[in-house]
Amino acid sequence: MERTLKPLIPMGAITGHPTREELIATLESYRKVGIEQFLIYPRSGLEVEYMGPEWLEICRHILEYCDEHGMAVWLYDEYNWPSGKCKGKVIRKNPDFASKKLVAFSERNSCRRANQDVPAEEFFWTEVSIPLFADILDPDAVDCFIRLTHEVYFQHFGSYFGKTIRGIFSDEPSFRYSTYQPVAGNVLEIPYYLGLKEDYRQATGHSLTDDLEEIGRASCRERV
């Protein structure tokens, strides 16, 4: 019968280029105070290639020690966060896998002054790629991410899965990260994925951009 482990799981931030001895010393310090689980967390300051040979060797040292001493390991599936980009490798594989915004511009970049009618604005729409993040609403981009992370871990450490490796942690996957910084000069922008316009039409019977333009005009009328 498998024993129940204590639930505390520290996020072990791996930075620099730690040696096997340094990793073991850290794990032993946790084990001596009764901590039985460890999450391998690659983040800013790591001095080896993320998901490269040296990184996988670091993971191997941790897994070998934890397996020998009955500790559980959790994998973190991204470098920093949000999960989905494999530290930019997903977008380098295919630039179309970058997250996207649908952005509107207008020659009238502000509402009319008070006591004036608000004319029908002429909106100019464009799709903007945000290559700092992956488009996790694109199944092909997500498949690429899984191949570069989850499957690589399984290929190298498959014998530990279901035993020493108890699970994989995904951190804050969200397409809304692409809206963090607004595009200069826009009058309206929303997160976007290829196929959104058709999905919206099928769900509502309306044009997405027409409805967004009406919302923009209505908002403008409320302010004048």
CSV table of C-alpha atoms in Angstrom, one decimal:
chain,number,residue,atom,x,y,z
A,1,MET,CA,0.0,0.0,0.0
A,2,GLU,CA,1.4,3.4,-1.0
A,3,ARG,CA,2.1,5.7,1.9
A,4,THR,CA,0.5,9.1,2.2
A,5,LEU,CA,3.1,11.9,1.8
A,6,LYS,CA,2.9,15.1,3.8
A,7,PRO,CA,1.2,17.7,1.6
A,8,LEU,CA,3.7,20.6,1.7
A,9,ILE,CA,5.3,21.0,-1.7
A,10,PRO,CA,7.9,23.8,-1.9
A,11,MET,CA,8.6,25.4,-5.3
A,12,GLY,CA,12.3,24.8,-5.7
A,13,ALA,CA,13.4,27.7,-7.9
A,14,ILE,CA,16.4,26.5,-9.9
A,15,THR,CA,18.7,29.4,-10.9
A,16,GLY,CA,22.3,29.6,-11.9
A,17,HIS,CA,24.0,26.3,-12.8
A,18,PRO,CA,23.7,24.1,-9.7
A,19,THR,CA,26.0,21.1,-9.3
A,20,ARG,CA,24.7,17.7,-8.3
A,21,GLU,CA,26.3,18.3,-4.8
A,22,GLU,CA,24.4,21.6,-4.4
A,23,LEU,CA,21.1,20.0,-5.4
A,24,ILE,CA,21.5,17.1,-3.1
A,25,ALA,CA,22.4,19.4,-0.2
A,26,THR,CA,19.2,21.4,-0.8
A,27,LEU,CA,17.1,18.2,-1.0
A,28,GLU,CA,18.7,16.8,2.2
A,29,SER,CA,17.9,20.0,4.1
A,30,TYR,CA,14.3,19.7,3.1
A,31,ARG,CA,14.1,16.0,4.0
A,32,LYS,CA,15.7,16.6,7.4
A,33,VAL,CA,12.8,18.8,8.4
A,34,GLY,CA,10.2,16.4,7.2
A,35,ILE,CA,9.4,17.8,3.7
A,36,GLU,CA,8.7,14.8,1.4
A,37,GLN,CA,7.8,16.5,-1.9
A,38,PHE,CA,9.6,18.9,-4.2
A,39,LEU,CA,8.5,20.9,-7.3
A,40,ILE,CA,11.3,21.6,-9.9
A,41,TYR,CA,10.8,25.2,-10.8
A,42,PRO,CA,12.9,26.8,-13.6
A,43,ARG,CA,12.9,30.5,-13.5
A,44,SER,CA,14.7,33.8,-14.1
A,45,GLY,CA,18.4,33.4,-13.3
A,46,LEU,CA,18.8,29.9,-14.8
A,47,GLU,CA,22.1,29.8,-16.6
A,48,VAL,CA,21.6,26.7,-18.7
A,49,GLU,CA,19.3,26.2,-21.7
A,50,TYR,CA,15.8,25.5,-20.6
A,51,MET,CA,14.8,22.0,-21.6
A,52,GLY,CA,18.3,21.5,-23.0
A,53,PRO,CA,20.7,18.7,-22.1
A,54,GLU,CA,22.1,20.4,-19.0
A,55,TRP,CA,18.7,21.3,-17.7
A,56,LEU,CA,17.5,17.7,-18.1
A,57,GLU,CA,20.7,16.6,-16.2
A,58,ILE,CA,19.8,18.8,-13.3
A,59,CYS,CA,16.3,17.2,-13.3
A,60,ARG,CA,17.9,13.8,-13.4
A,61,HIS,CA,20.0,14.5,-10.3
A,62,ILE,CA,16.9,15.6,-8.4
A,63,LEU,CA,14.9,12.6,-9.5
A,64,GLU,CA,17.5,10.1,-8.7
A,65,TYR,CA,17.9,11.5,-5.1
A,66,CYS,CA,14.2,11.7,-4.5
A,67,ASP,CA,13.6,8.2,-5.9
A,68,GLU,CA,16.2,6.8,-3.6
A,69,HIS,CA,14.9,8.5,-0.5
A,70,GLY,CA,11.2,8.1,-1.1
A,71,MET,CA,10.4,11.7,-2.0
A,72,ALA,CA,7.9,12.8,-4.6
A,73,VAL,CA,8.7,15.2,-7.4
A,74,TRP,CA,6.4,17.6,-9.3
A,75,LEU,CA,7.4,19.1,-12.7
A,76,TYR,CA,6.7,22.7,-13.6
A,77,ASP,CA,6.0,22.9,-17.3
A,78,GLU,CA,7.3,26.4,-18.1
A,79,TYR,CA,10.2,28.8,-17.6
A,80,ASN,CA,8.6,31.5,-15.4
A,81,TRP,CA,5.0,31.8,-16.5
A,82,PRO,CA,2.4,31.7,-18.1
A,83,SER,CA,2.6,28.1,-19.3
A,84,GLY,CA,2.4,27.6,-23.0
A,85,LYS,CA,5.4,29.0,-24.7
A,86,CYS,CA,8.4,26.9,-23.5
A,87,LYS,CA,10.5,30.0,-23.0
A,88,GLY,CA,9.7,31.2,-26.5
A,89,LYS,CA,10.5,27.9,-28.3
A,90,VAL,CA,6.9,27.4,-29.3
A,91,ILE,CA,6.9,30.8,-31.2
A,92,ARG,CA,10.3,30.1,-32.7
A,93,LYS,CA,9.0,26.8,-34.1
A,94,ASN,CA,6.2,28.8,-35.9
A,95,PRO,CA,5.6,32.5,-35.6
A,96,ASP,CA,1.9,31.9,-36.2
A,97,PHE,CA,1.8,30.3,-32.7
A,98,ALA,CA,2.2,33.7,-31.1
A,99,SER,CA,-0.7,35.1,-29.1
A,100,LYS,CA,-2.9,37.7,-30.9
A,101,LYS,CA,-5.0,40.7,-30.5
A,102,LEU,CA,-7.8,42.1,-32.7
A,103,VAL,CA,-7.1,45.9,-32.7
A,104,ALA,CA,-9.3,48.7,-34.0
A,105,PHE,CA,-8.0,52.2,-35.0
A,106,SER,CA,-9.9,55.2,-36.1
A,107,GLU,CA,-9.1,58.5,-37.7
A,108,ARG,CA,-11.3,60.0,-34.9
A,109,ASN,CA,-9.2,58.9,-32.0
A,110,SER,CA,-11.5,60.3,-29.4
A,111,CYS,CA,-15.2,61.1,-28.8
A,112,ARG,CA,-16.9,64.2,-30.2
A,113,ARG,CA,-17.2,67.2,-27.9
A,114,ALA,CA,-20.4,67.7,-25.9
A,115,ASN,CA,-23.5,68.7,-27.8
A,116,GLN,CA,-22.3,67.2,-31.0
A,117,ASP,CA,-23.6,64.1,-32.7
A,118,VAL,CA,-21.4,61.1,-32.7
A,119,PRO,CA,-21.0,60.1,-36.4
A,120,ALA,CA,-20.6,56.5,-37.5
A,121,GLU,CA,-17.0,55.9,-37.0
A,122,GLU,CA,-14.9,54.3,-39.7
A,123,PHE,CA,-12.9,51.6,-37.9
A,124,PHE,CA,-9.7,50.0,-39.3
A,125,TRP,CA,-9.1,46.5,-37.9
A,126,THR,CA,-5.9,44.6,-37.8
A,127,GLU,CA,-4.5,41.4,-36.1
A,128,VAL,CA,-1.5,42.0,-34.0
A,129,SER,CA,0.9,39.2,-32.9
A,130,ILE,CA,2.3,39.3,-29.4
A,131,PRO,CA,5.4,37.0,-29.6
A,132,LEU,CA,6.1,37.1,-25.9
A,133,PHE,CA,3.2,34.7,-25.3
A,134,ALA,CA,1.8,31.6,-27.1
A,135,ASP,CA,-1.7,31.4,-28.5
A,136,ILE,CA,-3.0,28.7,-26.2
A,137,LEU,CA,-6.4,28.8,-28.0
A,138,ASP,CA,-4.6,27.4,-31.1
A,139,PRO,CA,-4.6,23.5,-30.8
A,140,ASP,CA,-1.5,23.3,-33.0
A,141,ALA,CA,0.4,25.7,-30.7
A,142,VAL,CA,-0.7,23.7,-27.6
A,143,ASP,CA,0.4,20.5,-29.3
A,144,CYS,CA,3.8,22.0,-30.0
A,145,PHE,CA,4.1,23.1,-26.4
A,146,ILE,CA,3.3,19.6,-25.1
A,147,ARG,CA,5.8,18.1,-27.5
A,148,LEU,CA,8.5,20.5,-26.3
A,149,THR,CA,7.8,20.0,-22.5
A,150,HIS,CA,5.6,17.2,-21.3
A,151,GLU,CA,6.7,14.7,-23.9
A,152,VAL,CA,10.4,15.6,-23.5
A,153,TYR,CA,10.1,15.0,-19.8
A,154,PHE,CA,8.4,11.7,-20.4
A,155,GLN,CA,11.0,10.6,-23.0
A,156,HIS,CA,13.8,11.1,-20.5
A,157,PHE,CA,12.1,10.2,-17.3
A,158,GLY,CA,9.3,7.9,-18.2
A,159,SER,CA,10.3,5.3,-15.6
A,160,TYR,CA,9.7,7.8,-12.8
A,161,PHE,CA,6.1,8.8,-13.9
A,162,GLY,CA,3.4,7.5,-11.6
A,163,LYS,CA,6.0,6.7,-9.0
A,164,THR,CA,8.5,9.5,-8.1
A,165,ILE,CA,7.0,12.0,-10.5
A,166,ARG,CA,3.4,12.6,-9.2
A,167,GLY,CA,2.3,15.3,-11.6
A,168,ILE,CA,3.0,18.3,-13.8
A,169,PHE,CA,2.1,21.8,-12.7
A,170,SER,CA,0.9,24.4,-15.3
A,171,ASP,CA,1.1,28.0,-14.1
A,172,GLU,CA,-1.6,30.6,-15.1
A,173,PRO,CA,-2.2,29.6,-18.7
A,174,SER,CA,-4.2,32.4,-20.1
A,175,PHE,CA,-4.7,34.1,-23.5
A,176,ARG,CA,-5.4,37.4,-21.6
A,177,TYR,CA,-1.7,37.9,-21.0
A,178,SER,CA,-1.5,39.3,-24.5
A,179,THR,CA,-3.6,42.3,-23.5
A,180,TYR,CA,-1.3,43.3,-20.7
A,181,GLN,CA,0.2,46.2,-22.7
A,182,PRO,CA,-2.2,48.1,-25.0
A,183,VAL,CA,-1.3,48.8,-28.6
A,184,ALA,CA,-0.6,52.6,-28.9
A,185,GLY,CA,-3.3,54.6,-30.6
A,186,ASN,CA,-6.0,51.9,-30.5
A,187,VAL,CA,-9.7,52.7,-29.9
A,188,LEU,CA,-10.6,49.1,-29.1
A,189,GLU,CA,-8.7,45.8,-28.7
A,190,ILE,CA,-9.6,42.3,-27.6
A,191,PRO,CA,-7.7,39.0,-27.3
A,192,TYR,CA,-8.0,37.1,-30.5
A,193,TYR,CA,-7.5,33.7,-32.1
A,194,LEU,CA,-7.8,32.5,-35.7
A,195,GLY,CA,-11.4,31.5,-36.2
A,196,LEU,CA,-12.9,33.8,-33.6
A,197,LYS,CA,-14.9,35.8,-36.1
A,198,GLU,CA,-16.5,32.7,-37.6
A,199,ASP,CA,-17.1,31.2,-34.1
A,200,TYR,CA,-18.8,34.4,-33.1
A,201,ARG,CA,-21.0,34.5,-36.2
A,202,GLN,CA,-22.1,30.9,-35.7
A,203,ALA,CA,-22.9,31.6,-32.0
A,204,THR,CA,-24.7,34.9,-32.4
A,205,GLY,CA,-25.6,35.3,-36.1
A,206,HIS,CA,-23.8,38.7,-36.0
A,207,SER,CA,-20.5,40.1,-37.2
A,208,LEU,CA,-18.0,40.4,-34.4
A,209,THR,CA,-16.4,43.6,-35.7
A,210,ASP,CA,-19.8,45.2,-36.3
A,211,ASP,CA,-20.9,44.5,-32.8
A,212,LEU,CA,-17.6,45.7,-31.3
A,213,GLU,CA,-17.9,48.9,-33.3
A,214,GLU,CA,-21.4,49.5,-32.0
A,215,ILE,CA,-20.2,49.0,-28.5
A,216,GLY,CA,-17.4,51.5,-29.1
A,217,ARG,CA,-19.9,54.1,-30.5
A,218,ALA,CA,-22.2,53.5,-27.6
A,219,SER,CA,-19.4,54.0,-25.1
A,220,CYS,CA,-18.4,57.2,-26.8
A,221,ARG,CA,-22.0,58.5,-26.7
A,222,GLU,CA,-22.2,57.9,-22.9
A,223,ARG,CA,-19.1,60.1,-22.4
A,224,VAL,CA,-20.3,63.1,-24.4
